[in-house]
mmCIF file of C-alpha atoms in Angstrom:
data_model
loop_
_atom_site.group_PDB
_atom_site.id
_atom_site.type_symbol
_atom_site.label_atom_id
_atom_site.label_comp_id
_atom_site.label_asym_id
_atom_site.label_seq_id
_atom_site.Cartn_x
_atom_site.Cartn_y
_atom_site.Cartn_z
ATOM 1 C CA MET A 1 23.143 15.405 4.217
ATOM 2 C CA ALA A 2 20.377 12.745 3.236
ATOM 3 C CA THR A 3 16.858 13.931 3.895
ATOM 4 C CA LEU A 4 14.161 11.140 4.702
ATOM 5 C CA ILE A 5 10.419 12.106 4.110
ATOM 6 C CA HIS A 6 7.629 10.095 5.562
ATOM 7 C CA ARG A 7 4.401 9.972 3.628
ATOM 8 C CA THR A 8 1.186 7.987 4.402
ATOM 9 C CA LEU A 9 -1.055 6.899 1.606
ATOM 10 C CA SER A 10 -4.261 5.014 1.476
ATOM 11 C CA HIS A 11 -4.365 1.823 -0.296
ATOM 12 C CA SER A 12 -6.704 -0.999 -0.243
ATOM 13 C CA HIS A 13 -8.058 0.166 3.048
ATOM 14 C CA LYS A 14 -4.354 -0.261 4.392
ATOM 15 C CA THR A 15 -1.830 2.561 5.468
ATOM 16 C CA LEU A 16 1.598 2.339 3.926
ATOM 17 C CA HIS A 17 4.334 4.310 5.366
ATOM 18 C CA LEU A 18 6.743 5.043 2.525
ATOM 19 C CA ARG A 19 10.213 6.141 2.925
ATOM 20 C CA PHE A 20 11.630 8.429 0.286
ATOM 21 C CA PHE A 21 15.302 8.020 -0.092
ATOM 22 C CA SER A 22 17.444 10.919 -1.544
ATOM 23 C CA GLN A 23 20.006 10.046 -4.185
ATOM 24 C CA ALA A 24 22.510 11.549 -1.992
ATOM 25 C CA ALA A 25 22.214 8.873 0.473
ATOM 26 C CA LEU A 26 23.512 6.159 -2.064
ATOM 27 C CA ALA A 27 26.560 7.978 -3.322
ATOM 28 C CA LEU A 28 30.024 9.073 -2.094
ATOM 29 C CA ASP A 29 30.925 12.694 -1.980
ATOM 30 C CA GLN A 30 32.291 12.885 -5.567
ATOM 31 C CA SER A 31 34.778 15.663 -4.422
ATOM 32 C CA SER A 32 36.640 13.268 -2.354
ATOM 33 C CA SER A 33 36.243 10.067 -4.627
ATOM 34 C CA PRO A 34 38.629 9.038 -7.589
ATOM 35 C CA SER A 35 37.619 9.210 -10.955
ATOM 36 C CA PRO A 36 34.920 6.880 -11.949
ATOM 37 C CA LEU A 37 35.924 3.310 -13.391
ATOM 38 C CA THR A 38 35.045 2.748 -16.944
ATOM 39 C CA TYR A 39 34.980 -0.464 -19.054
ATOM 40 C CA LEU A 40 38.236 -1.012 -20.982
ATOM 41 C CA GLU A 41 38.501 -1.548 -24.638
ATOM 42 C CA GLY A 42 38.157 -5.057 -25.831
ATOM 43 C CA PHE A 43 36.358 -6.210 -22.621
ATOM 44 C CA PRO A 44 32.660 -7.195 -22.583
ATOM 45 C CA LYS A 45 30.299 -4.432 -21.956
ATOM 46 C CA PRO A 46 26.467 -4.495 -21.031
ATOM 47 C CA ASP A 47 24.219 -4.713 -24.251
ATOM 48 C CA PRO A 48 22.044 -1.284 -23.941
ATOM 49 C CA LYS A 49 19.337 -3.318 -25.528
ATOM 50 C CA TYR A 50 18.562 -4.514 -22.306
ATOM 51 C CA ALA A 51 19.008 -1.347 -20.366
ATOM 52 C CA GLU A 52 15.565 -1.524 -18.831
ATOM 53 C CA THR A 53 14.069 0.089 -15.798
ATOM 54 C CA ILE A 54 12.431 -2.144 -13.680
ATOM 55 C CA LEU A 55 8.969 -1.007 -12.155
ATOM 56 C CA ALA A 56 7.884 -1.832 -8.623
ATOM 57 C CA ILE A 57 5.234 -0.800 -6.002
ATOM 58 C CA PRO A 58 5.829 -1.056 -2.245
ATOM 59 C CA ARG A 59 4.284 -3.771 0.011
ATOM 60 C CA SER A 60 3.183 -3.362 3.461
ATOM 61 C CA THR A 61 3.641 -6.842 4.599
ATOM 62 C CA SER A 62 5.345 -10.110 3.919
ATOM 63 C CA GLY A 63 4.429 -13.857 4.438
ATOM 64 C CA LYS A 64 3.276 -16.726 2.358
ATOM 65 C CA SER A 65 -0.465 -15.886 2.012
ATOM 66 C CA ILE A 66 0.695 -12.151 1.024
ATOM 67 C CA SER A 67 3.101 -13.681 -1.493
ATOM 68 C CA ALA A 68 0.562 -16.010 -3.042
ATOM 69 C CA LYS A 69 -1.963 -13.016 -3.411
ATOM 70 C CA GLU A 70 0.754 -11.114 -5.284
ATOM 71 C CA ARG A 71 1.537 -13.659 -7.447
ATOM 72 C CA LYS A 72 -2.085 -14.324 -8.305
ATOM 73 C CA VAL A 73 -2.453 -10.783 -9.614
ATOM 74 C CA GLY A 74 0.729 -10.744 -11.731
ATOM 75 C CA ARG A 75 3.263 -9.524 -9.406
ATOM 76 C CA VAL A 76 6.447 -10.928 -7.978
ATOM 77 C CA PRO A 77 7.188 -10.379 -4.260
ATOM 78 C CA SER A 78 10.462 -8.751 -3.925
ATOM 79 C CA ILE A 79 12.912 -7.159 -1.539
ATOM 80 C CA VAL A 80 15.474 -4.415 -2.152
ATOM 81 C CA PHE A 81 18.436 -4.106 0.390
ATOM 82 C CA GLU A 82 20.877 -1.013 1.171
ATOM 83 C CA GLN A 83 24.599 -2.183 0.171
ATOM 84 C CA GLU A 84 26.837 -2.800 3.194
ATOM 85 C CA ASP A 85 29.286 -5.462 2.695
ATOM 86 C CA GLY A 86 28.467 -6.325 -0.992
ATOM 87 C CA GLN A 87 26.437 -9.396 0.125
ATOM 88 C CA HIS A 88 24.053 -8.428 2.895
ATOM 89 C CA GLY A 89 22.415 -5.004 3.766
ATOM 90 C CA GLY A 90 20.118 -3.036 5.793
ATOM 91 C CA ASN A 91 17.170 -0.515 4.975
ATOM 92 C CA LYS A 92 15.102 -3.489 3.685
ATOM 93 C CA ARG A 93 12.123 -2.260 1.575
ATOM 94 C CA LEU A 94 9.318 -4.724 0.743
ATOM 95 C CA ILE A 95 8.381 -4.175 -2.970
ATOM 96 C CA SER A 96 6.413 -6.024 -5.749
ATOM 97 C CA VAL A 97 7.523 -6.205 -9.330
ATOM 98 C CA GLN A 98 5.651 -7.136 -12.550
ATOM 99 C CA THR A 99 5.906 -10.694 -13.467
ATOM 100 C CA ASN A 100 5.867 -10.358 -17.351
ATOM 101 C CA GLN A 101 8.609 -7.880 -16.956
ATOM 102 C CA ILE A 102 10.972 -10.046 -14.890
ATOM 103 C CA ARG A 103 9.824 -13.013 -17.103
ATOM 104 C CA LYS A 104 10.800 -11.212 -20.249
ATOM 105 C CA LEU A 105 14.212 -10.199 -18.839
ATOM 106 C CA VAL A 106 15.222 -13.455 -17.718
ATOM 107 C CA LYS A 107 14.082 -15.118 -20.768
ATOM 108 C CA HIS A 108 15.956 -12.515 -23.140
ATOM 109 C CA LEU A 109 19.250 -12.539 -20.920
ATOM 110 C CA GLY A 110 19.245 -16.074 -19.239
ATOM 111 C CA GLN A 111 19.223 -16.527 -15.432
ATOM 112 C CA SER A 112 22.931 -16.162 -14.897
ATOM 113 C CA PHE A 113 23.224 -13.168 -16.976
ATOM 114 C CA PHE A 114 20.218 -11.404 -15.405
ATOM 115 C CA LEU A 115 21.854 -11.911 -11.892
ATOM 116 C CA SER A 116 25.166 -10.052 -13.196
ATOM 117 C CA ARG A 117 23.563 -7.055 -14.751
ATOM 118 C CA LEU A 118 22.736 -3.661 -13.163
ATOM 119 C CA PHE A 119 19.189 -2.395 -13.638
ATOM 120 C CA ASP A 120 17.347 0.940 -12.798
ATOM 121 C CA LEU A 121 14.546 0.166 -10.195
ATOM 122 C CA GLU A 122 11.723 2.762 -9.956
ATOM 123 C CA VAL A 123 9.368 2.456 -6.967
ATOM 124 C CA ARG A 124 6.023 4.340 -7.318
ATOM 125 C CA SER A 125 3.044 4.169 -5.249
ATOM 126 C CA GLU A 126 1.143 2.734 -8.260
ATOM 127 C CA PHE A 127 2.756 1.317 -11.303
ATOM 128 C CA GLY A 128 3.704 3.820 -13.843
ATOM 129 C CA THR A 129 1.786 6.754 -12.580
ATOM 130 C CA GLY A 130 1.920 7.202 -8.857
ATOM 131 C CA ASP A 131 4.257 9.352 -6.631
ATOM 132 C CA LEU A 132 7.891 8.404 -7.251
ATOM 133 C CA ILE A 133 9.155 6.795 -3.965
ATOM 134 C CA GLU A 134 12.681 5.657 -4.810
ATOM 135 C CA LYS A 135 14.599 5.333 -7.993
ATOM 136 C CA VAL A 136 17.987 3.545 -7.746
ATOM 137 C CA ARG A 137 20.529 1.388 -9.416
ATOM 138 C CA VAL A 138 20.325 -2.294 -8.322
ATOM 139 C CA LEU A 139 21.649 -5.636 -8.917
ATOM 140 C CA PRO A 140 19.460 -8.697 -8.797
ATOM 141 C CA ARG A 141 20.969 -10.840 -5.924
ATOM 142 C CA MET A 142 18.786 -13.735 -6.116
ATOM 143 C CA LEU A 143 15.834 -15.160 -8.291
ATOM 144 C CA HIS A 144 13.724 -18.146 -7.446
ATOM 145 C CA LEU A 145 11.788 -19.648 -10.126
ATOM 146 C CA HIS A 146 9.004 -21.960 -10.299
ATOM 147 C CA ALA A 147 10.551 -25.699 -11.019
ATOM 148 C CA GLY A 148 7.679 -26.598 -13.520
ATOM 149 C CA THR A 149 6.921 -23.341 -15.348
ATOM 150 C CA ASP A 150 10.039 -21.057 -14.711
ATOM 151 C CA ALA A 151 7.739 -18.422 -13.503
ATOM 152 C CA PRO A 152 9.517 -16.034 -11.262
ATOM 153 C CA LEU A 153 8.433 -16.500 -7.571
ATOM 154 C CA ASN A 154 10.795 -14.009 -5.711
ATOM 155 C CA VAL A 155 13.478 -11.679 -6.607
ATOM 156 C CA THR A 156 16.024 -9.923 -4.161
ATOM 157 C CA PHE A 157 17.714 -6.795 -5.371
ATOM 158 C CA ILE A 158 20.661 -4.894 -3.717
ATOM 159 C CA ARG A 159 21.233 -1.333 -4.242
ATOM 160 C CA ALA A 160 24.356 -0.586 -6.233
ATOM 161 C CA PRO A 161 25.955 3.049 -5.831
ATOM 162 C CA SER A 162 29.157 3.484 -7.455
ATOM 163 C CA ASN A 163 31.240 3.431 -4.268
ATOM 164 C CA ALA A 164 29.911 -0.224 -3.473
ATOM 165 C CA LEU A 165 32.004 -3.259 -3.800
ATOM 166 C CA LEU A 166 29.487 -6.117 -4.842
ATOM 167 C CA ARG A 167 30.189 -9.985 -5.064
ATOM 168 C CA VAL A 168 28.806 -11.045 -8.409
ATOM 169 C CA ASP A 169 28.814 -14.437 -9.838
ATOM 170 C CA ILE A 170 29.869 -13.587 -13.325
ATOM 171 C CA PRO A 171 28.851 -16.139 -16.256
ATOM 172 C CA LEU A 172 31.585 -17.584 -18.444
ATOM 173 C CA VAL A 173 31.244 -17.696 -22.225
ATOM 174 C CA PHE A 174 33.446 -20.285 -24.037
ATOM 175 C CA ARG A 175 34.876 -19.377 -27.327
ATOM 176 C CA GLY A 176 37.247 -20.976 -29.764
ATOM 177 C CA GLU A 177 35.871 -24.605 -29.644
ATOM 178 C CA ASP A 178 36.166 -24.839 -33.476
ATOM 179 C CA VAL A 179 39.872 -24.353 -33.537
ATOM 180 C CA CYS A 180 40.627 -25.814 -30.124
ATOM 181 C CA PRO A 181 43.522 -28.306 -30.727
ATOM 182 C CA GLY A 182 42.445 -30.791 -28.168
ATOM 183 C CA ILE A 183 38.836 -30.874 -29.466
ATOM 184 C CA ARG A 184 39.926 -31.040 -33.016
ATOM 185 C CA LYS A 185 41.814 -34.301 -32.061
ATOM 186 C CA GLY A 186 38.499 -35.761 -30.880
ATOM 187 C CA LEU A 187 38.929 -35.101 -27.153
ATOM 188 C CA PHE A 188 36.354 -33.440 -25.071
ATOM 189 C CA LEU A 189 35.898 -30.059 -23.078
ATOM 190 C CA ASN A 190 35.064 -30.690 -19.348
ATOM 191 C CA THR A 191 33.692 -27.651 -18.262
ATOM 192 C CA ILE A 192 34.040 -27.240 -14.400
ATOM 193 C CA LYS A 193 32.759 -23.722 -13.969
ATOM 194 C CA ARG A 194 29.801 -21.957 -15.456
ATOM 195 C CA THR A 195 30.238 -18.787 -13.354
ATOM 196 C CA VAL A 196 33.131 -17.249 -11.375
ATOM 197 C CA LYS A 197 32.506 -14.992 -8.048
ATOM 198 C CA PHE A 198 34.417 -11.658 -8.160
ATOM 199 C CA GLN A 199 34.198 -8.591 -6.051
ATOM 200 C CA CYS A 200 33.319 -5.745 -8.352
ATOM 201 C CA PRO A 201 32.849 -2.009 -8.482
ATOM 202 C CA PRO A 202 29.302 -1.635 -9.973
ATOM 203 C CA ASP A 203 30.331 0.763 -12.553
ATOM 204 C CA ILE A 204 32.351 -2.007 -14.343
ATOM 205 C CA ILE A 205 30.543 -5.268 -13.665
ATOM 206 C CA PRO A 206 31.028 -7.338 -16.735
ATOM 207 C CA PRO A 207 28.082 -9.191 -18.330
ATOM 208 C CA TYR A 208 30.207 -12.154 -18.917
ATOM 209 C CA ILE A 209 33.706 -13.131 -19.094
ATOM 210 C CA ASP A 210 35.275 -14.707 -22.438
ATOM 211 C CA VAL A 211 37.096 -17.968 -22.043
ATOM 212 C CA ASP A 212 39.576 -18.580 -24.789
ATOM 213 C CA LEU A 213 39.881 -22.135 -25.881
ATOM 214 C CA SER A 214 41.662 -21.645 -29.100
ATOM 215 C CA GLU A 215 45.142 -22.855 -27.892
ATOM 216 C CA LEU A 216 43.840 -25.618 -25.307
ATOM 217 C CA ASP A 217 45.512 -28.980 -26.006
ATOM 218 C CA GLY A 218 44.809 -32.418 -24.458
ATOM 219 C CA GLY A 219 45.261 -32.684 -20.856
ATOM 220 C CA GLN A 220 45.579 -28.855 -20.507
ATOM 221 C CA LYS A 221 43.391 -26.762 -18.159
ATOM 222 C CA LEU A 222 42.438 -23.181 -17.849
ATOM 223 C CA LEU A 223 42.519 -21.875 -14.270
ATOM 224 C CA VAL A 224 40.452 -18.903 -12.699
ATOM 225 C CA GLY A 225 43.645 -16.875 -12.685
ATOM 226 C CA ASP A 226 44.104 -17.295 -16.515
ATOM 227 C CA LEU A 227 40.651 -15.282 -17.093
ATOM 228 C CA LYS A 228 41.331 -11.776 -18.427
ATOM 229 C CA VAL A 229 39.160 -9.404 -16.694
ATOM 230 C CA HIS A 230 39.460 -5.815 -15.624
ATOM 231 C CA PRO A 231 42.283 -5.050 -12.932
ATOM 232 C CA ALA A 232 39.679 -3.635 -10.503
ATOM 233 C CA LEU A 233 37.938 -6.786 -10.198
ATOM 234 C CA LYS A 234 39.040 -9.009 -7.459
ATOM 235 C CA PHE A 235 38.928 -12.854 -7.353
ATOM 236 C CA LEU A 236 37.166 -14.260 -4.126
ATOM 237 C CA ARG A 237 38.635 -17.687 -4.423
ATOM 238 C CA SER A 238 41.692 -19.309 -5.224
ATOM 239 C CA LYS A 239 43.228 -18.370 -8.609
ATOM 240 C CA ASP A 240 44.279 -21.957 -9.059
ATOM 241 C CA GLU A 241 40.711 -23.340 -9.110
ATOM 242 C CA PRO A 242 40.206 -25.030 -12.547
ATOM 243 C CA VAL A 243 37.689 -23.381 -14.880
ATOM 244 C CA CYS A 244 37.917 -26.069 -17.633
ATOM 245 C CA LYS A 245 40.019 -28.909 -18.991
ATOM 246 C CA ILE A 246 40.716 -30.672 -22.316
ATOM 247 C CA MET A 247 40.384 -34.578 -21.526
ATOM 248 C CA GLY A 248 39.058 -38.047 -22.430
ATOM 249 C CA ALA A 249 40.110 -40.760 -24.889
ATOM 250 C CA ARG A 250 40.479 -39.571 -28.679
ATOM 251 C CA VAL A 251 37.421 -40.140 -30.733
ATOM 252 C CA SER A 252 37.883 -41.563 -34.094
ATOM 253 C CA ASP A 253 36.577 -39.744 -37.375
ATOM 254 C CA GLN A 254 34.037 -42.673 -37.742
ATOM 255 C CA GLN A 255 32.672 -42.241 -34.090
ATOM 256 C CA ARG A 256 32.419 -38.491 -34.564
ATOM 257 C CA LYS A 257 30.353 -38.993 -37.706
ATOM 258 C CA LYS A 258 27.917 -41.155 -35.781
#
């Protein structure tokens, strides 16, 4: 049975009530659960190079003025939720993460790839050295960037225990354009979707989905149902929705050279 411990810390003349979560509260009883899912051979796996722990500290209150003060000192106001239906949750915890760390991860991964990757989140009373309040695996749910500078303004995380089913927008990576029959004829690729939403067990969320264009000719299209994914992933929309299509008038060799 999970145990909740309440502690009171003095911080900047304010009292923070910190709730410590046991890891048991975020996992199923392994004795009654099936074997954990794993990535299948030949399918994309997360690059371990970006397996980074996101550091956070708790916040006592929210609001525009509080958020502005956090950003001014190099922190991003954030929230972490408990997983419930894969999209919304309870047990909300107000936290702040480091602006430089989030900016670096988004820059290296790209925004869509950042939002489809799991991270360990470590919440301490002070960055790096304070008492450990919670350490949990999370999925970034939403990211708000400044329109002019791309600086992270807000991040929302959702807890991701192995027994969860999370709704994730998986980025698409198009391959085979150099040998695509339609493109080689001078036609062009109309990209209809850049991401596709799936219901995913957290242990096998793909970092991206490969889209093979190598056999696509003029007038042909690929549908969501044509995508090759782990059988445990569930499409959340119609499998007949188009992903891309080869279309357009043929371009002459002379036009291509221009």
